[in-house]
PDB file of C-alpha atoms in Angstrom:
ATOM      1  CA  MET P  13      39.221  19.258 151.532  1.00 48.00           C
ATOM      2  CA  GLU P  14      40.553  20.950 148.427  1.00 57.00           C
ATOM      3  CA  GLN P  15      40.673  18.677 145.426  1.00 78.00           C
ATOM      4  CA  ASN P  16      44.044  17.995 143.892  1.00 93.00           C
ATOM      5  CA  ILE P  17      44.493  19.503 140.396  1.00 96.00           C
ATOM      6  CA  LEU P  18      46.801  17.366 138.269  1.00 97.00           C
ATOM      7  CA  ASP P  19      49.184  18.835 135.707  1.00 97.00           C
ATOM      8  CA  CYS P  20      48.593  16.075 133.177  1.00 98.00           C
ATOM      9  CA  VAL P  21      46.092  13.253 132.722  1.00 98.00           C
ATOM     10  CA  ILE P  22      46.489  10.715 129.917  1.00 98.00           C
ATOM     11  CA  ILE P  23      43.453   8.786 128.714  1.00 98.00           C
ATOM     12  CA  GLY P  24      44.412   5.497 127.083  1.00 96.00           C
ATOM     13  CA  SER P  25      47.257   3.029 127.393  1.00 94.00           C
ATOM     14  CA  GLY P  26      48.571   2.099 123.965  1.00 94.00           C
ATOM     15  CA  PRO P  27      51.990   3.122 122.610  1.00 96.00           C
ATOM     16  CA  SER P  28      50.924   6.780 122.364  1.00 97.00           C
ATOM     17  CA  GLY P  29      49.571   6.939 125.925  1.00 98.00           C
ATOM     18  CA  PHE P  30      52.612   5.325 127.522  1.00 97.00           C
ATOM     19  CA  THR P  31      55.099   7.296 125.421  1.00 98.00           C
ATOM     20  CA  ALA P  32      53.292  10.499 126.405  1.00 98.00           C
ATOM     21  CA  ALA P  33      53.552   9.333 130.027  1.00 98.00           C
ATOM     22  CA  ILE P  34      57.303   8.697 129.750  1.00 98.00           C
ATOM     23  CA  TYR P  35      57.931  12.181 128.336  1.00 98.00           C
ATOM     24  CA  ALA P  36      55.498  13.943 130.669  1.00 98.00           C
ATOM     25  CA  ALA P  37      56.937  12.190 133.715  1.00 98.00           C
ATOM     26  CA  ARG P  38      60.499  13.079 132.752  1.00 97.00           C
ATOM     27  CA  ALA P  39      59.357  16.699 132.391  1.00 97.00           C
ATOM     28  CA  ASP P  40      58.129  16.473 135.995  1.00 97.00           C
ATOM     29  CA  LEU P  41      54.428  16.805 135.099  1.00 97.00           C
ATOM     30  CA  LYS P  42      53.592  13.831 137.385  1.00 97.00           C
ATOM     31  CA  PRO P  43      51.163  12.342 134.849  1.00 98.00           C
ATOM     32  CA  GLU P  44      48.342  10.015 135.810  1.00 98.00           C
ATOM     33  CA  LEU P  45      47.258   7.548 133.144  1.00 98.00           C
ATOM     34  CA  PHE P  46      43.860   5.840 132.881  1.00 97.00           C
ATOM     35  CA  THR P  47      44.121   2.576 130.958  1.00 95.00           C
ATOM     36  CA  GLY P  48      40.495   2.174 129.891  1.00 91.00           C
ATOM     37  CA  LEU P  49      38.913  -1.242 129.357  1.00 83.00           C
ATOM     38  CA  GLU P  50      41.745  -2.571 127.198  1.00 81.00           C
ATOM     39  CA  PRO P  51      45.042  -1.907 129.013  1.00 81.00           C
ATOM     40  CA  GLY P  52      47.757  -1.823 126.370  1.00 79.00           C
ATOM     41  CA  GLY P  53      45.297  -1.046 123.587  1.00 80.00           C
ATOM     42  CA  GLN P  54      45.050  -2.754 120.193  1.00 78.00           C
ATOM     43  CA  LEU P  55      48.590  -4.082 120.394  1.00 77.00           C
ATOM     44  CA  THR P  56      47.600  -6.561 123.084  1.00 76.00           C
ATOM     45  CA  THR P  57      45.587  -8.391 120.413  1.00 71.00           C
ATOM     46  CA  THR P  58      48.655  -8.648 118.156  1.00 67.00           C
ATOM     47  CA  THR P  59      50.729 -11.742 118.745  1.00 67.00           C
ATOM     48  CA  GLU P  60      54.042 -10.790 117.102  1.00 79.00           C
ATOM     49  CA  VAL P  61      55.397  -7.263 116.665  1.00 85.00           C
ATOM     50  CA  ASP P  62      58.359  -7.378 114.284  1.00 84.00           C
ATOM     51  CA  ASN P  63      58.406  -3.798 113.008  1.00 87.00           C
ATOM     52  CA  PHE P  64      59.025  -1.780 116.185  1.00 91.00           C
ATOM     53  CA  PRO P  65      62.629  -0.515 116.261  1.00 95.00           C
ATOM     54  CA  GLY P  66      64.819  -1.847 119.052  1.00 94.00           C
ATOM     55  CA  TYR P  67      63.321  -5.321 119.308  1.00 94.00           C
ATOM     56  CA  ALA P  68      65.822  -7.144 117.108  1.00 95.00           C
ATOM     57  CA  ASP P  69      64.149 -10.525 117.596  1.00 93.00           C
ATOM     58  CA  GLY P  70      60.580  -9.231 117.622  1.00 91.00           C
ATOM     59  CA  VAL P  71      58.303  -9.091 120.646  1.00 92.00           C
ATOM     60  CA  THR P  72      54.708  -9.977 121.480  1.00 89.00           C
ATOM     61  CA  GLY P  73      52.233  -7.108 121.652  1.00 88.00           C
ATOM     62  CA  PRO P  74      51.390  -7.682 125.345  1.00 90.00           C
ATOM     63  CA  GLN P  75      55.081  -7.908 126.315  1.00 93.00           C
ATOM     64  CA  MET P  76      55.890  -4.678 124.507  1.00 94.00           C
ATOM     65  CA  MET P  77      53.079  -2.856 126.302  1.00 94.00           C
ATOM     66  CA  MET P  78      54.315  -4.191 129.658  1.00 95.00           C
ATOM     67  CA  ASP P  79      57.798  -2.868 128.803  1.00 96.00           C
ATOM     68  CA  LEU P  80      56.371   0.553 127.931  1.00 95.00           C
ATOM     69  CA  GLN P  81      54.306   0.629 131.119  1.00 96.00           C
ATOM     70  CA  LYS P  82      57.329  -0.311 133.272  1.00 97.00           C
ATOM     71  CA  GLN P  83      59.314   2.489 131.664  1.00 97.00           C
ATOM     72  CA  ALA P  84      56.523   5.006 132.331  1.00 97.00           C
ATOM     73  CA  GLU P  85      56.224   3.824 135.951  1.00 97.00           C
ATOM     74  CA  ARG P  86      59.984   4.071 136.442  1.00 97.00           C
ATOM     75  CA  PHE P  87      59.555   7.849 136.162  1.00 96.00           C
ATOM     76  CA  ASP P  88      56.609   7.785 138.606  1.00 95.00           C
ATOM     77  CA  THR P  89      53.665   7.772 136.220  1.00 97.00           C
ATOM     78  CA  LYS P  90      50.601   6.710 138.197  1.00 97.00           C
ATOM     79  CA  VAL P  91      48.626   4.078 136.272  1.00 97.00           C
ATOM     80  CA  HIS P  92      44.918   3.627 137.076  1.00 96.00           C
ATOM     81  CA  TYR P  93      43.130   0.550 135.704  1.00 95.00           C
ATOM     82  CA  GLU P  94      39.971   2.555 135.220  1.00 95.00           C
ATOM     83  CA  LEU P  95      37.789   3.852 132.418  1.00 95.00           C
ATOM     84  CA  ILE P  96      37.129   7.552 131.943  1.00 96.00           C
ATOM     85  CA  THR P  97      33.395   7.706 131.261  1.00 95.00           C
ATOM     86  CA  LYS P  98      32.713  11.427 131.042  1.00 96.00           C
ATOM     87  CA  VAL P  99      34.670  14.588 130.272  1.00 97.00           C
ATOM     88  CA  GLU P 100      33.901  18.248 130.726  1.00 97.00           C
ATOM     89  CA  PHE P 101      36.646  20.222 129.041  1.00 98.00           C
ATOM     90  CA  ALA P 102      37.360  23.859 129.849  1.00 98.00           C
ATOM     91  CA  THR P 103      37.280  26.168 126.833  1.00 97.00           C
ATOM     92  CA  GLU P 104      39.557  28.963 128.037  1.00 97.00           C
ATOM     93  CA  VAL P 105      43.354  28.959 128.318  1.00 97.00           C
ATOM     94  CA  GLY P 106      44.350  27.899 131.833  1.00 96.00           C
ATOM     95  CA  GLY P 107      40.930  26.389 132.500  1.00 97.00           C
ATOM     96  CA  ILE P 108      40.578  23.191 134.534  1.00 97.00           C
ATOM     97  CA  HIS P 109      39.328  20.075 132.762  1.00 98.00           C
ATOM     98  CA  LYS P 110      36.987  17.744 134.636  1.00 97.00           C
ATOM     99  CA  LEU P 111      37.025  13.982 134.011  1.00 97.00           C
ATOM    100  CA  ARG P 112      35.007  11.229 135.603  1.00 96.00           C
ATOM    101  CA  ALA P 113      36.075   7.646 136.350  1.00 95.00           C
ATOM    102  CA  GLY P 114      33.188   5.809 138.016  1.00 89.00           C
ATOM    103  CA  THR P 115      32.019   8.150 140.784  1.00 92.00           C
ATOM    104  CA  ARG P 116      35.373   9.894 141.087  1.00 93.00           C
ATOM    105  CA  GLU P 117      36.060  13.328 139.617  1.00 96.00           C
ATOM    106  CA  ILE P 118      39.553  14.112 138.345  1.00 97.00           C
ATOM    107  CA  LEU P 119      40.714  17.680 137.715  1.00 97.00           C
ATOM    108  CA  ALA P 120      43.551  18.418 135.299  1.00 98.00           C
ATOM    109  CA  LYS P 121      45.316  21.354 133.684  1.00 98.00           C
ATOM    110  CA  THR P 122      46.161  19.303 130.564  1.00 98.00           C
ATOM    111  CA  VAL P 123      44.636  16.163 129.074  1.00 98.00           C
ATOM    112  CA  ILE P 124      46.239  13.909 126.458  1.00 98.00           C
ATOM    113  CA  ILE P 125      43.697  11.781 124.618  1.00 98.00           C
ATOM    114  CA  SER P 126      45.224   8.474 123.455  1.00 98.00           C
ATOM    115  CA  THR P 127      42.096   6.340 123.267  1.00 96.00           C
ATOM    116  CA  GLY P 128      42.995   4.771 119.909  1.00 95.00           C
ATOM    117  CA  ALA P 129      40.715   3.230 117.333  1.00 93.00           C
ATOM    118  CA  THR P 130      39.091  -0.172 117.212  1.00 89.00           C
ATOM    119  CA  ALA P 131      39.224  -2.274 114.067  1.00 88.00           C
ATOM    120  CA  LYS P 132      35.780  -3.164 112.798  1.00 91.00           C
ATOM    121  CA  TYR P 133      35.107  -6.864 112.418  1.00 92.00           C
ATOM    122  CA  LEU P 134      32.267  -8.737 110.733  1.00 94.00           C
ATOM    123  CA  GLY P 135      30.931 -10.083 114.018  1.00 93.00           C
ATOM    124  CA  LEU P 136      31.425 -13.794 113.315  1.00 93.00           C
ATOM    125  CA  ASP P 137      32.202 -16.042 116.306  1.00 92.00           C
ATOM    126  CA  ASP P 138      34.953 -17.615 114.178  1.00 93.00           C
ATOM    127  CA  GLU P 139      36.795 -14.278 114.004  1.00 92.00           C
ATOM    128  CA  LYS P 140      37.369 -14.409 117.770  1.00 90.00           C
ATOM    129  CA  LYS P 141      38.210 -18.113 117.679  1.00 92.00           C
ATOM    130  CA  TYR P 142      40.952 -17.615 115.081  1.00 93.00           C
ATOM    131  CA  ALA P 143      42.210 -14.210 116.263  1.00 87.00           C
ATOM    132  CA  GLY P 144      45.999 -14.479 116.285  1.00 84.00           C
ATOM    133  CA  GLY P 145      45.741 -17.733 114.339  1.00 91.00           C
ATOM    134  CA  GLY P 146      45.188 -16.222 110.919  1.00 94.00           C
ATOM    135  CA  VAL P 147      42.600 -13.459 111.386  1.00 94.00           C
ATOM    136  CA  SER P 148      44.026  -9.940 111.318  1.00 93.00           C
ATOM    137  CA  ALA P 149      42.920  -6.358 110.707  1.00 90.00           C
ATOM    138  CA  CYS P 150      46.349  -5.039 109.732  1.00 88.00           C
ATOM    139  CA  ALA P 151      48.264  -6.177 106.651  1.00 90.00           C
ATOM    140  CA  THR P 152      51.354  -4.069 107.388  1.00 85.00           C
ATOM    141  CA  CYS P 153      51.509  -5.585 110.896  1.00 85.00           C
ATOM    142  CA  ASP P 154      50.939  -9.230 110.010  1.00 90.00           C
ATOM    143  CA  GLY P 155      51.384  -9.692 106.249  1.00 92.00           C
ATOM    144  CA  PHE P 156      54.984 -10.829 106.650  1.00 92.00           C
ATOM    145  CA  PHE P 157      53.844 -14.040 108.379  1.00 92.00           C
ATOM    146  CA  TYR P 158      52.024 -15.171 105.218  1.00 96.00           C
ATOM    147  CA  LYS P 159      54.948 -15.088 102.781  1.00 96.00           C
ATOM    148  CA  GLY P 160      54.228 -17.359  99.836  1.00 96.00           C
ATOM    149  CA  LYS P 161      50.818 -18.389 101.212  1.00 97.00           C
ATOM    150  CA  ASP P 162      47.239 -17.726 100.103  1.00 98.00           C
ATOM    151  CA  VAL P 163      45.182 -15.084 101.915  1.00 98.00           C
ATOM    152  CA  ILE P 164      41.842 -13.310 101.600  1.00 98.00           C
ATOM    153  CA  VAL P 165      40.984  -9.663 102.146  1.00 98.00           C
ATOM    154  CA  VAL P 166      37.435  -8.692 103.102  1.00 97.00           C
ATOM    155  CA  GLY P 167      36.361  -5.181 102.126  1.00 96.00           C
ATOM    156  CA  ALA P 168      35.598  -2.871  99.210  1.00 95.00           C
ATOM    157  CA  GLY P 169      37.154   0.488 100.071  1.00 92.00           C
ATOM    158  CA  ASP P 170      40.600   2.080  99.767  1.00 89.00           C
ATOM    159  CA  THR P 171      41.884   0.286 102.877  1.00 89.00           C
ATOM    160  CA  ALA P 172      40.930  -3.109 101.467  1.00 94.00           C
ATOM    161  CA  ALA P 173      42.459  -2.295  98.071  1.00 94.00           C
ATOM    162  CA  GLU P 174      45.639  -1.043  99.724  1.00 91.00           C
ATOM    163  CA  GLU P 175      45.929  -4.091 101.981  1.00 94.00           C
ATOM    164  CA  ALA P 176      45.331  -6.429  99.013  1.00 96.00           C
ATOM    165  CA  THR P 177      48.033  -4.818  96.861  1.00 95.00           C
ATOM    166  CA  TYR P 178      50.457  -4.772  99.801  1.00 95.00           C
ATOM    167  CA  LEU P 179      49.790  -8.461 100.540  1.00 97.00           C
ATOM    168  CA  ALA P 180      50.069  -9.390  96.853  1.00 97.00           C
ATOM    169  CA  LYS P 181      53.766  -8.530  97.003  1.00 96.00           C
ATOM    170  CA  LEU P 182      54.356 -10.971  99.859  1.00 96.00           C
ATOM    171  CA  THR P 183      51.892 -13.781  99.332  1.00 97.00           C
ATOM    172  CA  ASN P 184      51.178 -16.330  96.631  1.00 98.00           C
ATOM    173  CA  LYS P 185      47.598 -15.232  95.999  1.00 98.00           C
ATOM    174  CA  VAL P 186      45.111 -12.708  97.402  1.00 98.00           C
ATOM    175  CA  THR P 187      41.367 -13.250  97.040  1.00 98.00           C
ATOM    176  CA  MET P 188      39.269 -10.160  97.709  1.00 98.00           C
ATOM    177  CA  LEU P 189      35.711 -10.621  98.929  1.00 98.00           C
ATOM    178  CA  VAL P 190      33.530  -7.656  98.001  1.00 97.00           C
ATOM    179  CA  ARG P 191      29.974  -7.735  99.332  1.00 96.00           C
ATOM    180  CA  LYS P 192      28.415  -5.677  96.545  1.00 96.00           C
ATOM    181  CA  ASP P 193      28.929  -5.765  92.787  1.00 96.00           C
ATOM    182  CA  ALA P 194      31.474  -2.918  92.760  1.00 96.00           C
ATOM    183  CA  PHE P 195      34.340  -1.417  94.783  1.00 95.00           C
ATOM    184  CA  ARG P 196      33.899   1.620  97.002  1.00 91.00           C
ATOM    185  CA  ALA P 197      37.587   2.438  96.543  1.00 90.00           C
ATOM    186  CA  SER P 198      39.012   5.356  94.561  1.00 90.00           C
ATOM    187  CA  LYS P 199      39.734   4.894  90.836  1.00 94.00           C
ATOM    188  CA  ALA P 200      43.490   4.885  91.429  1.00 92.00           C
ATOM    189  CA  MET P 201      43.255   2.091  93.996  1.00 93.00           C
ATOM    190  CA  ILE P 202      40.909   0.041  91.774  1.00 95.00           C
ATOM    191  CA  HIS P 203      43.443   0.298  88.919  1.00 96.00           C
ATOM    192  CA  ARG P 204      46.173  -0.940  91.238  1.00 95.00           C
ATOM    193  CA  VAL P 205      44.087  -3.976  92.181  1.00 97.00           C
ATOM    194  CA  GLU P 206      43.160  -4.695  88.557  1.00 96.00           C
ATOM    195  CA  ASN P 207      46.794  -4.468  87.473  1.00 97.00           C
ATOM    196  CA  THR P 208      48.045  -6.896  90.124  1.00 97.00           C
ATOM    197  CA  PRO P 209      48.021 -10.377  88.563  1.00 97.00           C
ATOM    198  CA  ASN P 210      47.816 -12.414  91.795  1.00 97.00           C
ATOM    199  CA  ILE P 211      44.714 -10.662  93.156  1.00 98.00           C
ATOM    200  CA  GLU P 212      41.372 -12.281  92.381  1.00 98.00           C
ATOM    201  CA  VAL P 213      38.246 -10.277  93.181  1.00 98.00           C
ATOM    202  CA  LYS P 214      35.002 -12.051  94.037  1.00 97.00           C
ATOM    203  CA  PHE P 215      32.134  -9.552  93.883  1.00 97.00           C
ATOM    204  CA  ASN P 216      28.854 -10.305  95.673  1.00 98.00           C
ATOM    205  CA  HIS P 217      30.707 -12.620  98.044  1.00 97.00           C
ATOM    206  CA  GLU P 218      30.661 -12.631 101.839  1.00 97.00           C
ATOM    207  CA  LEU P 219      32.673 -14.481 104.447  1.00 97.00           C
ATOM    208  CA  ILE P 220      30.365 -16.651 106.576  1.00 96.00           C
ATOM    209  CA  GLY P 221      32.691 -19.128 108.274  1.00 96.00           C
ATOM    210  CA  ILE P 222      36.307 -20.033 109.053  1.00 96.00           C
ATOM    211  CA  GLU P 223      37.655 -23.571 109.425  1.00 96.00           C
ATOM    212  CA  GLY P 224      40.957 -24.979 110.670  1.00 95.00           C
ATOM    213  CA  GLU P 225      42.753 -27.156 113.185  1.00 92.00           C
ATOM    214  CA  ASN P 226      44.233 -25.981 116.517  1.00 89.00           C
ATOM    215  CA  SER P 227      42.827 -22.450 116.098  1.00 89.00           C
ATOM    216  CA  LEU P 228      44.865 -21.955 112.913  1.00 94.00           C
ATOM    217  CA  VAL P 229      43.026 -20.861 109.761  1.00 96.00           C
ATOM    218  CA  GLU P 230      42.996 -23.418 106.931  1.00 97.00           C
ATOM    219  CA  ARG P 231      40.017 -22.396 104.822  1.00 96.00           C
ATOM    220  CA  VAL P 232      37.067 -20.046 104.651  1.00 97.00           C
ATOM    221  CA  VAL P 233      33.406 -20.573 103.823  1.00 97.00           C
ATOM    222  CA  VAL P 234      31.983 -17.888 101.528  1.00 97.00           C
ATOM    223  CA  ILE P 235      28.544 -17.259 100.081  1.00 97.00           C
ATOM    224  CA  ASN P 236      27.580 -15.698  96.785  1.00 97.00           C
ATOM    225  CA  ASN P 237      24.805 -13.380  97.985  1.00 96.00           C
ATOM    226  CA  VAL P 238      23.144 -13.334  94.551  1.00 96.00           C
ATOM    227  CA  THR P 239      22.927 -17.111  93.914  1.00 97.00           C
ATOM    228  CA  GLN P 240      23.092 -18.100  97.638  1.00 97.00           C
ATOM    229  CA  GLU P 241      25.678 -20.686  96.655  1.00 97.00           C
ATOM    230  CA  THR P 242      28.356 -21.443  99.273  1.00 97.00           C
ATOM    231  CA  SER P 243      31.920 -22.532  98.572  1.00 97.00           C
ATOM    232  CA  LYS P 244      35.218 -23.030 100.390  1.00 97.00           C
ATOM    233  CA  ILE P 245      38.600 -21.423  99.690  1.00 97.00           C
ATOM    234  CA  ASP P 246      41.865 -22.760 101.142  1.00 97.00           C
ATOM    235  CA  VAL P 247      43.734 -19.875 102.814  1.00 97.00           C
ATOM    236  CA  HIS P 248      46.117 -19.320 105.722  1.00 96.00           C
ATOM    237  CA  GLY P 249      45.342 -15.677 106.451  1.00 96.00           C
ATOM    238  CA  ILE P 250      42.218 -13.537 106.583  1.00 97.00           C
ATOM    239  CA  PHE P 251      42.513  -9.753 106.598  1.00 96.00           C
ATOM    240  CA  ILE P 252      39.385  -7.854 107.597  1.00 95.00           C
ATOM    241  CA  ALA P 253      39.630  -4.402 106.017  1.00 94.00           C
ATOM    242  CA  ILE P 254      36.247  -2.809 106.620  1.00 93.00           C
ATOM    243  CA  GLY P 255      37.572   0.150 108.545  1.00 88.00           C
ATOM    244  CA  HIS P 256      38.291   1.368 112.062  1.00 89.00           C
ATOM    245  CA  LYS P 257      36.162   3.207 114.578  1.00 92.00           C
ATOM    246  CA  PRO P 258      38.025   5.826 116.597  1.00 95.00           C
ATOM    247  CA  ASN P 259      37.197   5.695 120.318  1.00 95.00           C
ATOM    248  CA  THR P 260      35.900   9.246 120.557  1.00 96.00           C
ATOM    249  CA  ASP P 261      32.248   8.891 121.596  1.00 95.00           C
ATOM    250  CA  ILE P 262      32.719  10.578 124.982  1.00 96.00           C
ATOM    251  CA  PHE P 263      34.425  13.596 123.372  1.00 97.00           C
ATOM    252  CA  SER P 264      31.886  14.376 120.659  1.00 93.00           C
ATOM    253  CA  GLY P 265      30.252  17.757 121.032  1.00 96.00           C
ATOM    254  CA  GLN P 266      33.355  19.165 122.759  1.00 97.00           C
ATOM    255  CA  ILE P 267      36.294  18.194 120.572  1.00 98.00           C
ATOM    256  CA  THR P 268      36.261  18.807 116.814  1.00 98.00           C
ATOM    257  CA  LEU P 269      36.068  15.451 114.993  1.00 97.00           C
ATOM    258  CA  ASP P 270      36.283  14.687 111.278  1.00 96.00           C
ATOM    259  CA  GLU P 271      33.460  12.986 109.356  1.00 94.00           C
ATOM    260  CA  ASN P 272      34.695   9.542 110.485  1.00 92.00           C
ATOM    261  CA  GLY P 273      34.948  10.478 114.150  1.00 96.00           C
ATOM    262  CA  TYR P 274      38.732  10.982 114.334  1.00 97.00           C
ATOM    263  CA  ILE P 275      39.984  13.922 116.415  1.00 98.00           C
ATOM    264  CA  LYS P 276      41.174  16.830 114.289  1.00 98.00           C
ATOM    265  CA  THR P 277      44.526  18.184 115.421  1.00 98.00           C
ATOM    266  CA  VAL P 278      46.299  21.340 114.285  1.00 97.00           C
ATOM    267  CA  PRO P 279      48.652  20.165 111.478  1.00 96.00           C
ATOM    268  CA  GLY P 280      52.178  19.587 112.729  1.00 95.00           C
ATOM    269  CA  SER P 281      51.066  19.376 116.363  1.00 98.00           C
ATOM    270  CA  THR P 282      48.809  17.444 118.716  1.00 98.00           C
ATOM    271  CA  HIS P 283      46.678  20.483 119.656  1.00 98.00           C
ATOM    272  CA  THR P 284      42.917  20.001 119.475  1.00 98.00           C
ATOM    273  CA  ASN P 285      40.388  22.849 119.226  1.00 98.00           C
ATOM    274  CA  LEU P 286      40.483  23.201 123.027  1.00 98.00           C
ATOM    275  CA  PRO P 287      43.382  24.729 124.983  1.00 98.00           C
ATOM    276  CA  GLY P 288      45.250  22.208 127.104  1.00 98.00           C
ATOM    277  CA  VAL P 289      43.685  19.191 125.362  1.00 98.00           C
ATOM    278  CA  PHE P 290      45.936  17.169 123.070  1.00 98.00           C
ATOM    279  CA  ALA P 291      45.374  14.043 120.991  1.00 98.00           C
ATOM    280  CA  ALA P 292      47.916  11.383 120.037  1.00 98.00           C
ATOM    281  CA  GLY P 293      48.004   8.020 118.287  1.00 97.00           C
ATOM    282  CA  ASP P 294      45.319   6.276 116.262  1.00 95.00           C
ATOM    283  CA  VAL P 295      42.521   8.416 117.716  1.00 97.00           C
ATOM    284  CA  GLN P 296      43.758  11.229 115.450  1.00 97.00           C
ATOM    285  CA  ASP P 297      45.604   9.218 112.767  1.00 95.00           C
ATOM    286  CA  HIS P 298      43.586   7.247 110.231  1.00 90.00           C
ATOM    287  CA  ILE P 299      46.456   7.071 107.738  1.00 88.00           C
ATOM    288  CA  TYR P 300      49.458   5.331 109.322  1.00 88.00           C
ATOM    289  CA  ARG P 301      48.000   3.540 112.365  1.00 87.00           C
ATOM    290  CA  GLN P 302      51.304   1.993 113.448  1.00 90.00           C
ATOM    291  CA  ALA P 303      52.706   1.497 116.952  1.00 92.00           C
ATOM    292  CA  ILE P 304      55.772   3.563 116.071  1.00 95.00           C
ATOM    293  CA  THR P 305      53.803   6.535 114.690  1.00 96.00           C
ATOM    294  CA  ALA P 306      51.487   6.402 117.718  1.00 97.00           C
ATOM    295  CA  ALA P 307      54.516   6.459 120.025  1.00 97.00           C
ATOM    296  CA  GLY P 308      55.972   9.402 118.107  1.00 98.00           C
ATOM    297  CA  SER P 309      52.789  11.424 118.452  1.00 98.00           C
ATOM    298  CA  GLY P 310      52.629  10.528 122.167  1.00 98.00           C
ATOM    299  CA  CYS P 311      56.026  12.190 122.551  1.00 98.00           C
ATOM    300  CA  MET P 312      54.733  15.239 120.649  1.00 98.00           C
ATOM    301  CA  ALA P 313      51.633  15.471 122.867  1.00 98.00           C
ATOM    302  CA  ALA P 314      53.663  15.440 126.085  1.00 98.00           C
ATOM    303  CA  MET P 315      55.993  18.132 124.711  1.00 98.00           C
ATOM    304  CA  ASP P 316      52.985  20.223 123.585  1.00 98.00           C
ATOM    305  CA  ALA P 317      51.413  19.830 127.059  1.00 98.00           C
ATOM    306  CA  GLU P 318      54.672  20.793 128.790  1.00 98.00           C
ATOM    307  CA  LYS P 319      55.000  23.929 126.623  1.00 98.00           C
ATOM    308  CA  TYR P 320      51.346  24.863 127.261  1.00 98.00           C
ATOM    309  CA  LEU P 321      51.833  24.574 131.048  1.00 98.00           C
ATOM    310  CA  ALA P 322      55.102  26.550 130.933  1.00 97.00           C
ATOM    311  CA  GLU P 323      53.338  29.393 129.119  1.00 97.00           C
ATOM    312  CA  LEU P 324      50.615  29.602 131.802  1.00 92.00           C
ATOM    313  CA  HIS P 325      53.078  30.675 134.469  1.00 78.00           C
TER     314      HIS P 325
END
């Protein structure tokens, strides 16, 4: 029996994956989407989404992803609740890409990679316990909920400095916990932190515990790693800003990645170094990392895939 060769396979099911599916399906590419282990992606861990256009009253992350999936399925996108574990990409124009999900082999003329990035956490049990109750990895997503309150930011790099200065505009006070005795951030970002009056930086401090009632954060336990002295700080929000890890392990060695593991795309497009393979969303964007920018690049990827297929004929 001859194996079916699909026009378009989408790996990943966040805003970029489903938007790519909507556009690809409407272009009659009959896309098949593989959700991976976290259907809906990072957004399913976000309780309230208030910054996505069109939801005037806000929406929960899981609900928004269900809406996007329904829209993709309305145009006959096939959704598989499976994980792609191995890829063998063709290197020549018009080549057939081979993907594996469990024991099944999938053949495709184009592949859109929308596997996203995973926020790095410290690994404390309390982080899971208070997820959605005050622990976040995205200030621009969740900062608004802490207007006039006290928060802490954990991290020492540019992301942490940026999140702290962003939060300082909204909140009463930001305490930064920096594990070492200096920032890793750029000079410009350090100056911004130093010139913001309501940011207090605690060097040589680490977060070791979170306390609160009803899974809502009320205070944190921190340790001074020089004196070993512990103390408590009353806060409502905790922002972990120690970076993201793009989900690109299965592509390394085939797709060109940057030094942090993000997929490199041709500027102004979603093209990767391989013909017929496109990347959209947080897997190739370490700057904006928003649902709306991911959705926009998902649209671009589907249009790039459609154009690529049209030029083959």
